GROMACS .gro file of C-alpha atoms in nm:
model
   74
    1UNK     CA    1   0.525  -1.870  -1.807
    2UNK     CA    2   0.820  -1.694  -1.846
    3UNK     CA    3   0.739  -1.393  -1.608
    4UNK     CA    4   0.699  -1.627  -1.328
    5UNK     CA    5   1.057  -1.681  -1.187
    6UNK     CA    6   1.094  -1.244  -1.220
    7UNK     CA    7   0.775  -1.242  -0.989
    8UNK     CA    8   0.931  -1.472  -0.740
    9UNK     CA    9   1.222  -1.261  -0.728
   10UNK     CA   10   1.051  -0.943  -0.698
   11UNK     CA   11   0.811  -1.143  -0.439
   12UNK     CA   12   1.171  -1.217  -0.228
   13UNK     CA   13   1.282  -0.827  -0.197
   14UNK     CA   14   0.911  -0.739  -0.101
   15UNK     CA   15   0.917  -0.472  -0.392
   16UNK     CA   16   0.607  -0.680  -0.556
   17UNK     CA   17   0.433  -0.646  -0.216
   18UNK     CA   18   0.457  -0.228  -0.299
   19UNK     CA   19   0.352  -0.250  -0.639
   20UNK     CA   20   0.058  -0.437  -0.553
   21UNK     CA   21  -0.074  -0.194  -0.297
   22UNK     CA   22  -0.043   0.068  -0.533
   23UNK     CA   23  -0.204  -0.082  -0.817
   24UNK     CA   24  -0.484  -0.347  -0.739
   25UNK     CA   25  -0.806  -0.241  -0.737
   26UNK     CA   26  -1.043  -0.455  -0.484
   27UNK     CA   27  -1.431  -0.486  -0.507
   28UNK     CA   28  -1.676  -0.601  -0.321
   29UNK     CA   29  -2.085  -0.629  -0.332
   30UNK     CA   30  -2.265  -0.375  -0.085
   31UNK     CA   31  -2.661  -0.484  -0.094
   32UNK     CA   32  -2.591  -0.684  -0.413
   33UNK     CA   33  -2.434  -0.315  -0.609
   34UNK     CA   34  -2.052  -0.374  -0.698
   35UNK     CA   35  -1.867  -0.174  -0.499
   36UNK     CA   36  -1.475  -0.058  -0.618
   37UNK     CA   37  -1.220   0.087  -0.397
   38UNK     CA   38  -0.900   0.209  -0.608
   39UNK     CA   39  -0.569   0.175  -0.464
   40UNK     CA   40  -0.441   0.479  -0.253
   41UNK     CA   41  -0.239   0.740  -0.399
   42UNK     CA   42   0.082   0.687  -0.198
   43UNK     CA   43   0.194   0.369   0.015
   44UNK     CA   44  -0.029   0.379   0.386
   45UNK     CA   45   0.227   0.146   0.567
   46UNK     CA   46   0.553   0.235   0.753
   47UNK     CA   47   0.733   0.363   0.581
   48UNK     CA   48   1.184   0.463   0.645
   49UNK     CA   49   1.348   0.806   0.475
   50UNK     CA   50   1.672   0.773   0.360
   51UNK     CA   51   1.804   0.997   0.635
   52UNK     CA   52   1.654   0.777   0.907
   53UNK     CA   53   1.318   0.888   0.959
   54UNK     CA   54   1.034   0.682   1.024
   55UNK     CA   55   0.662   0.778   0.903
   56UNK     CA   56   0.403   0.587   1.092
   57UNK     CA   57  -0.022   0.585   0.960
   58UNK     CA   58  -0.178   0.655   1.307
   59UNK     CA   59  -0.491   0.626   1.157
   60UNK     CA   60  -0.743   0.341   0.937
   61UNK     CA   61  -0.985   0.614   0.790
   62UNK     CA   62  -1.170   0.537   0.440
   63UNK     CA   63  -1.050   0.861   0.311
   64UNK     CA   64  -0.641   0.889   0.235
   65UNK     CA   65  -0.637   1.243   0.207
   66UNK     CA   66  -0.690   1.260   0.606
   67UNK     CA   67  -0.465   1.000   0.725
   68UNK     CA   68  -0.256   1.124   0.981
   69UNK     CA   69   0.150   1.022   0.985
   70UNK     CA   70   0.332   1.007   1.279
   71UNK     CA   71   0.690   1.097   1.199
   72UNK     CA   72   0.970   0.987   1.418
   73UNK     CA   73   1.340   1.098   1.376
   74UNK     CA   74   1.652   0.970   1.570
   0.00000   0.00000   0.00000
C-alpha cells in the first residue's frame, strides 16, 4: 500500500489524530436500531492559539453547540 508509510508519518506529528476526529463517523445499535453520531463541527479537545491562549471543553454534553470553553491567557 503505498499510502501507508504517509499515514505513519502523519500518525507521528498527531495531525492524523485531528483529521480523524473531524471526519469519522461512529455508530452504534440502540435497542437493535443503528444509531450514527457524525463527527463534531470543530475539534472538542484542548486546544493552543497562536498567541498563547489555551481553550479548555469544560463540559461532555451530547450537543456541540452548548459546549462550554474555558479560555485561559498568560
Amino acid at each position: 500500500d503505498e499510502m501507508r508509510d504517509h499515514i505513519f508519518e502523519l500518525l507521528s506529528n498527531s495531525f492524523f489524530q485531528k483529521w480523524k476526529e473531524r471526519h469519522q463517523v461512529r455508530y452504534t445499535f440502540v435497542k437493535g436500531c443503528l444509531k450514527l453520531e457524525m463527527p463534531p463541527p470543530f475539534s472538542v479537545v484542548i486546544q493552543e492559539s497562536e498567541k498563547g491562549s489555551w481553550h479548555v471543553p469544560i463540559t461532555c454534553q451530547n450537543n456541540e453547540s452548548e459546549r462550554s470553553w474555558l479560555c485561559i491567557t498568560r
